[in-house]
Tab-separated table of C-alpha atoms and ligand atoms in Angstrom:
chain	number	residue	atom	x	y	z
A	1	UNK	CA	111.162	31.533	175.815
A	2	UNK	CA	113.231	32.518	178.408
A	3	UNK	CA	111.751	34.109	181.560
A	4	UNK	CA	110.945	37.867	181.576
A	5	UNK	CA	112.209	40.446	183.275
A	6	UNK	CA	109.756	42.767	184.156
A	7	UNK	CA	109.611	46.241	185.981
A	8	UNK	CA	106.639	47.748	187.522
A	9	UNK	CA	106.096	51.513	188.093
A	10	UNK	CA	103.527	53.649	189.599
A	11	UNK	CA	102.705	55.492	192.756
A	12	UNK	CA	102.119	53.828	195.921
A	13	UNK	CA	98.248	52.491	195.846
A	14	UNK	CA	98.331	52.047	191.961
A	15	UNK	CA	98.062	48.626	192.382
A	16	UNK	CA	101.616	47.189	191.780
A	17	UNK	CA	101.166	44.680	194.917
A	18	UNK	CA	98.019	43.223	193.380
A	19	UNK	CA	99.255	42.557	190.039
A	20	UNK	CA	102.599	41.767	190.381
A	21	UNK	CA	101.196	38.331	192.266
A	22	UNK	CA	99.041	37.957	188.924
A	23	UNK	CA	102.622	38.073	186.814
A	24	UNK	CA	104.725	35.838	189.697
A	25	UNK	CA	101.674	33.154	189.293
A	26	UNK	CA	100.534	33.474	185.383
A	27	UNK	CA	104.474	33.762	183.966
A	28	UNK	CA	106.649	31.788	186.870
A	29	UNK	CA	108.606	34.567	188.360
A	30	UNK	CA	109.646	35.887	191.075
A	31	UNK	CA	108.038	38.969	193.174
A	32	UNK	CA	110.636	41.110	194.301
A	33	UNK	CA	109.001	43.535	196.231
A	34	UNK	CA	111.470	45.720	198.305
A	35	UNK	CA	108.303	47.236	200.586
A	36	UNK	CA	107.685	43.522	201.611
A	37	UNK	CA	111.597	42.888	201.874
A	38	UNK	CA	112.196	46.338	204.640
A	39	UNK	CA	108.569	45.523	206.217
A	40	UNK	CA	110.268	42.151	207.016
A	41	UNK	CA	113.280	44.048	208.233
A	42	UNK	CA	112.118	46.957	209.336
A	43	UNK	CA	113.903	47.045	213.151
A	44	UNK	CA	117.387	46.316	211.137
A	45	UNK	CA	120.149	48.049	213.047
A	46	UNK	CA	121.737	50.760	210.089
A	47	UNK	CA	123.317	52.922	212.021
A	48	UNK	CA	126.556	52.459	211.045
A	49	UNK	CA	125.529	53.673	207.928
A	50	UNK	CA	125.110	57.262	209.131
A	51	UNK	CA	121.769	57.400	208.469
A	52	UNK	CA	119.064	59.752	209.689
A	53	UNK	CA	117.338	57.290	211.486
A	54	UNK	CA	118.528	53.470	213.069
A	55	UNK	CA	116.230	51.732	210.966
A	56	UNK	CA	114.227	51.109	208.033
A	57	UNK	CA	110.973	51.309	210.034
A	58	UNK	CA	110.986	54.932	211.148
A	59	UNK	CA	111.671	55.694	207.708
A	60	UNK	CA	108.827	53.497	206.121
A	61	UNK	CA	106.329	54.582	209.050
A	62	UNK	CA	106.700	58.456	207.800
A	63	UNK	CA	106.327	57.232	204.095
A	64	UNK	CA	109.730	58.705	203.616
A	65	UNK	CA	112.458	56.922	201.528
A	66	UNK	CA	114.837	54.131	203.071
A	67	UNK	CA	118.243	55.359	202.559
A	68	UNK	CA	119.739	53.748	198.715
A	69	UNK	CA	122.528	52.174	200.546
A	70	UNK	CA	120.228	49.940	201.771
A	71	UNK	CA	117.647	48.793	199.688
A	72	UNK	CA	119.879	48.990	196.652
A	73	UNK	CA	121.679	45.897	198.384
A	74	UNK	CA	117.942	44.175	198.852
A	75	UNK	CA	117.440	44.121	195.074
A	76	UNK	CA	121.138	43.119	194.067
A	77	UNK	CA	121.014	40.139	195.828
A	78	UNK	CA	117.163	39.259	194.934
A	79	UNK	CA	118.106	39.843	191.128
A	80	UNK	CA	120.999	38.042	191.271
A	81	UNK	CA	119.335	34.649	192.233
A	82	UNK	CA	115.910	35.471	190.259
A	83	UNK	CA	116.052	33.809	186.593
A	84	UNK	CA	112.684	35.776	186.059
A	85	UNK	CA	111.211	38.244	188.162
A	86	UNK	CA	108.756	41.255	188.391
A	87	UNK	CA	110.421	44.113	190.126
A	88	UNK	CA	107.805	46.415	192.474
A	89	UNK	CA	109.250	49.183	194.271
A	90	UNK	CA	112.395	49.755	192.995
A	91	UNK	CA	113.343	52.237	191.591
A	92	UNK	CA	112.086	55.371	193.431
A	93	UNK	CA	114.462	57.839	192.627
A	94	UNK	CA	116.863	58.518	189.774
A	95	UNK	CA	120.440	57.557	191.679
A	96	UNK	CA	118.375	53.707	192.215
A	97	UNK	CA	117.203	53.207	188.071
A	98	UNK	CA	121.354	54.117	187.601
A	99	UNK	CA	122.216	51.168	190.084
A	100	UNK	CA	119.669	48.957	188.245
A	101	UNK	CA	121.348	49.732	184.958
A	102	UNK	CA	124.219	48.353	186.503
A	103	UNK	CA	122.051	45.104	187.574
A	104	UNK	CA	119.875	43.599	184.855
A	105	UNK	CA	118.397	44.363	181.610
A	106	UNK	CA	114.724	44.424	181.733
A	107	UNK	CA	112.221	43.349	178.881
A	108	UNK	CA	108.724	44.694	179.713
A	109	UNK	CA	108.588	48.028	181.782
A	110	UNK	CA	104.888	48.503	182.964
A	111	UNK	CA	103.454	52.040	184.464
A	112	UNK	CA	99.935	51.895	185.756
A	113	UNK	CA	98.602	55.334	186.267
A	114	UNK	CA	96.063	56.286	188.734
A	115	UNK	CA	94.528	59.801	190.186
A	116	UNK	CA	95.608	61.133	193.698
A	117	UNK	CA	92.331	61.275	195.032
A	118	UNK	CA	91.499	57.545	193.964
A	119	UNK	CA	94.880	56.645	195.522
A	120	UNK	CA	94.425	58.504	198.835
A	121	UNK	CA	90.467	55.959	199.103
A	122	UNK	CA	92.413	52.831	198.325
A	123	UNK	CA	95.076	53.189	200.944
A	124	UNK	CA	93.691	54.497	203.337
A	125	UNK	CA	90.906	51.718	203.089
A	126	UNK	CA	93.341	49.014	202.387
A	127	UNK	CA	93.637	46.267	205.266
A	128	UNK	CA	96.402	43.368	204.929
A	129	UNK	CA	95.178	39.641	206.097
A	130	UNK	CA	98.635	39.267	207.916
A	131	UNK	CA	98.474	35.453	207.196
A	132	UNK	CA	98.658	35.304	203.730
A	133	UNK	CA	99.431	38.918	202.477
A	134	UNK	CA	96.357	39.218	201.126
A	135	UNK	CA	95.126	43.044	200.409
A	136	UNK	CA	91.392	43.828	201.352
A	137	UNK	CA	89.608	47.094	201.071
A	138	UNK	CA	87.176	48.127	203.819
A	139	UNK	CA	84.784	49.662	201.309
A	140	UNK	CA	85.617	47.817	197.991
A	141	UNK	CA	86.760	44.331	198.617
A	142	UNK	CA	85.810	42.689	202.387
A	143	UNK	CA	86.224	39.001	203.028
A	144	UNK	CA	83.262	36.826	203.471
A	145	UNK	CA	84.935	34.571	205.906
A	146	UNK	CA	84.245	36.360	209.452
A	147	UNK	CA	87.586	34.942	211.039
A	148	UNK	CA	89.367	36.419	208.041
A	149	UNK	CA	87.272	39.630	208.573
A	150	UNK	CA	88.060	39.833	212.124
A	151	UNK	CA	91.878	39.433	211.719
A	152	UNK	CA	92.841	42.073	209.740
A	153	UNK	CA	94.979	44.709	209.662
A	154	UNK	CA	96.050	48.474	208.590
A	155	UNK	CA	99.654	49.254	207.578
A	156	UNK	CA	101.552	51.566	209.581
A	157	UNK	CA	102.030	53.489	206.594
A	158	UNK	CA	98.266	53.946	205.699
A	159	UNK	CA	97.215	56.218	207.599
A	160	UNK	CA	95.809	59.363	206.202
A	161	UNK	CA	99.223	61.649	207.167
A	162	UNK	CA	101.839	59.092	205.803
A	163	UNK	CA	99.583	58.343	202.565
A	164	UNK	CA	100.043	62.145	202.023
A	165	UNK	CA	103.651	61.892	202.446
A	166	UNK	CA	104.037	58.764	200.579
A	167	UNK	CA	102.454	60.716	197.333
A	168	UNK	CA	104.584	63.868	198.075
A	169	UNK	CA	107.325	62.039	198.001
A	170	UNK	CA	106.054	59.769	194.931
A	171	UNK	CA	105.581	63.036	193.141
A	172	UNK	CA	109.236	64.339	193.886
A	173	UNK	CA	111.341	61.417	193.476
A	174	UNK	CA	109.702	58.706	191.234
A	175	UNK	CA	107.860	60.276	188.436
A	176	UNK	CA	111.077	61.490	187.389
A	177	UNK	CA	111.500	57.514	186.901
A	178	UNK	CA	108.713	56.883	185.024
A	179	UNK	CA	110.190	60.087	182.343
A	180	UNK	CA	113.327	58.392	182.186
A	181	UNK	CA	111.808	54.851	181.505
A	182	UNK	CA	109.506	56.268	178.545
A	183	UNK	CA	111.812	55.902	176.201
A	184	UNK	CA	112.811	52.570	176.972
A	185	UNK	CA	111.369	49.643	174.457
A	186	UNK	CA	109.519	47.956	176.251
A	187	UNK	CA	107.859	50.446	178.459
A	188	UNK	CA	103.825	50.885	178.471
A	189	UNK	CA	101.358	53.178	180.381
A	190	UNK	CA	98.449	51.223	181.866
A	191	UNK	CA	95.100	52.784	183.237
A	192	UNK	CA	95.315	51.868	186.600
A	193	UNK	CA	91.757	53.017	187.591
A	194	UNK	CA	90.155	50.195	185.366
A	195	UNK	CA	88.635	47.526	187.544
A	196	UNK	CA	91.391	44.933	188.523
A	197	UNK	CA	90.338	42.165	185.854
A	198	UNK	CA	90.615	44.912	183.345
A	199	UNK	CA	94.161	46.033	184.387
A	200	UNK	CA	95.354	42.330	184.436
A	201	UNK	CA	94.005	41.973	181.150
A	202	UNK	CA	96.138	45.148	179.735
A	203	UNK	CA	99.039	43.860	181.943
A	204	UNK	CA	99.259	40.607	179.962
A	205	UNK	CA	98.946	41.711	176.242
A	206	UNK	CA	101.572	44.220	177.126
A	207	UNK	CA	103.646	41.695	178.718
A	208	UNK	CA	103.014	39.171	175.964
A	209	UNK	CA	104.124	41.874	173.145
A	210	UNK	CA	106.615	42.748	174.934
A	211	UNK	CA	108.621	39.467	175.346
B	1	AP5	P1	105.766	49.748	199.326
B	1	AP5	O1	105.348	48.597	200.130
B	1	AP5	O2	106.436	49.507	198.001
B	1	AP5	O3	104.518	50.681	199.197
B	1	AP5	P2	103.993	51.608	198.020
B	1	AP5	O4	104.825	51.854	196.835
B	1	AP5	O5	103.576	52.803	198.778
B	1	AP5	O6	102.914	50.763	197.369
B	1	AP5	P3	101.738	50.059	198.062
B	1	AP5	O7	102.107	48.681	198.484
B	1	AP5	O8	101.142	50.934	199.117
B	1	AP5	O9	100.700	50.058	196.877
B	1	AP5	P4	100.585	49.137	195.600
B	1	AP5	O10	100.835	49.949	194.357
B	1	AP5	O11	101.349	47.868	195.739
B	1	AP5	O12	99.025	48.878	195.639
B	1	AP5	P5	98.193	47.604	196.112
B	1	AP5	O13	98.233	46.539	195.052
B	1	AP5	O14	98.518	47.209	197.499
B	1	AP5	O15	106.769	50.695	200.156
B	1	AP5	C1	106.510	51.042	201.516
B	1	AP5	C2	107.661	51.889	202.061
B	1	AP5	O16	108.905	51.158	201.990
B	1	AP5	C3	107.971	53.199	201.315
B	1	AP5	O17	107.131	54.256	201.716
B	1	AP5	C4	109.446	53.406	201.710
B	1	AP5	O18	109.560	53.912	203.022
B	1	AP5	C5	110.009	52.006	201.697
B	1	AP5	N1	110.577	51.630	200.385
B	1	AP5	C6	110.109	50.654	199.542
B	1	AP5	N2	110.859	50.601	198.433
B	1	AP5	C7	111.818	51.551	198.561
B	1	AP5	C8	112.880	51.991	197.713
B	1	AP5	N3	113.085	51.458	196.495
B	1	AP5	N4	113.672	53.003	198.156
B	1	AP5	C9	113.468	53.563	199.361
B	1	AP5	N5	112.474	53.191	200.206
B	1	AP5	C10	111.652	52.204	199.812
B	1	AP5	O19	96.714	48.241	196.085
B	1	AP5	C11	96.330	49.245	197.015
B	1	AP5	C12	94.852	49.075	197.403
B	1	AP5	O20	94.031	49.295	196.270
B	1	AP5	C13	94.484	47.665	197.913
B	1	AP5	O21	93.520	47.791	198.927
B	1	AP5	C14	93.907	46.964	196.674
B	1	AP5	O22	92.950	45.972	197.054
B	1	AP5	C15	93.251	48.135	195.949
B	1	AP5	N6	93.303	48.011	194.492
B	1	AP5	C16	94.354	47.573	193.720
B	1	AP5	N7	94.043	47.642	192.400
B	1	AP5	C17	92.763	48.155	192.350
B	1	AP5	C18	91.889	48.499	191.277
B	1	AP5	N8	92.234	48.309	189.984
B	1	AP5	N9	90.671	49.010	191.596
B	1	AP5	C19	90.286	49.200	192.900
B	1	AP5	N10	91.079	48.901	193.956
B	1	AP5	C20	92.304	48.394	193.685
C-alpha cells in the first residue's frame, strides 16, 4: 500500500497537533505542520515581500494569518520531499486549498469538530514542554515528573486575546475550507470533543477506509 496522504482540518485547539503525531507514528509519515515550521522561523526577514509586518512572528503572536506567499512556499517544499505525510495547518483560506490543488492529491481528508467555548479552555490551558514538543494542559493533562512540570511553557499565541483572534479568524477564513473539502472523497467529520483515545480511534477507521 503506498503511503497516504492525509489532510487535517479544524480550528486551532481541535486537536490537530495531538493526533497528527498519532498518524506520523502509527502509518510512517511525515508531520508537516506549518505552525511548527513559522514558530521555527518566526524572526525571518520578509520584508521584501511587502508585507504588513517584517516577520512571521508579529503575525503569529496576534493569531493573524502569515502572508500566502510565504507559507505556501513552506508546504511546497515539505510535500515535495514527503512520500507520505499528514498535512496540519494548511490550508487556512481558500487562495492556499487552490495552491494545494496544484501540489498533491490527497487520500483521506479528516475534520475534527469542536465547540468555541471548549476550544477557548484547551488553549488557553495548554503549556508546551519545549524539549520535546510535548502539549500539556494545566487543568486536564499535567506531568508527573516535577522537572518536566517546572519547565514548561505557554505559547505566545495562547493567551486569552490572541485565542479570540485566532477563532475569529478561523471562523472567517478556514471554515470556508472545510465547505469546499466536503465534497471531496475522502473527507470525514470527526467529534473532536471525544476524549483523545476516542478521537484516535475514529481517526484510524476513517483513515483505514479511506486508503
Ligand atoms: P498553528 O500552530 O497551526 O496553531 P493552530 O491552528 O491555532 O492550532 P493549535 O496548534 O493551537 O491547535 P491544535 O489543533 O494543533 O490542537 P492541539 O493538539 O495542540 O498556527 C499558529 C499560527 O501560525 C497561526 O495563528 C498563524 O499565525 C500561523 N500559521 C500557521 N499556518 C498558517 C497558514 N497555513 N497560513 C497562514 N498562517 C499560518 O490541542 C490543543 C490543546 O487541547 C492541548 O493542550 C491538548 O493537550 C488538548 N487536547 C487535544 N485533544 C484533546 C481532547 N480530545 N480532549 C481534551 N483535550 C485535548
Amino acid at each position: 500500500m503506498a503511503s497516504p496522504r492525509i489532510l487535517i482540518l479544524g480550528p486551532p485547539g481541535a486537536g490537530k497537533g495531538t493526533q497528527s503525531s498519532n498518524i506520523a507514528e502509527e502509518y510512517d509519515v511525515e508531520h508537516v505542520t506549518t505552525g511548527d515550521a513559522l514558530r521555527s522561523n518566526k524572526e525571518m526577514d520578509i520584508s521584501d515581500m511587502d508585507t504588513e509586518y517584517d516577520t512571521p512572528g508579529e503575525y503569529m503572536d496576534a493569531g493573524d494569518l502569515v502572508p500566502d506567499e510565504v507559507v505556501n512556499a513552506i508546504v511546497d517544499e515539505a510535500l515535495s520531499q514527503a512520500d507520505g505525510f499528514v498535512l496540519d495547518g494548511y490550508p487556512r483560506n481558500l487562495e492556499q486549498a487552490e495552491e494545494l490543488e496544484g501540489m498533491t492529491d490527497l487520500d483521506v481528508v479528516l475534520s475534527l469538530d469542536v465547540d468555541r467555548e471548549v476550544l477557548v479552555d484547551r488553549l488557553t490551558g495548554r503549556r508546551v514542554d519545549p524539549e520535546t514538543g510535548e502539549n500539556y494542559h494545566v487543568e486536564f493533562n499535567m506531568p508527573e515528573d516535577e522537572e518536566v512540570r517546572e519547565r514548561l511553557e505557554q505559547r505566545d499565541d495562547d493567551n486569552e486575546e490572541s485565542v479570540q483572534n485566532r477563532l475569529d479568524v478561523f471562523e472567517e477564513n478556514t471554515a470556508p475550507v472545510i465547505d469546499h473539502y466536503a465534497d471531496h472523497d475522502g473527507f470525514v467529520a470527526i467529534d473532536g470533543e471525544q476524549t483523545p483515545d476516542d478521537v484516535w480511534a475514529d481517526i484510524q477507521a476513517a483513515i483505514d477506509e479511506g486508503v
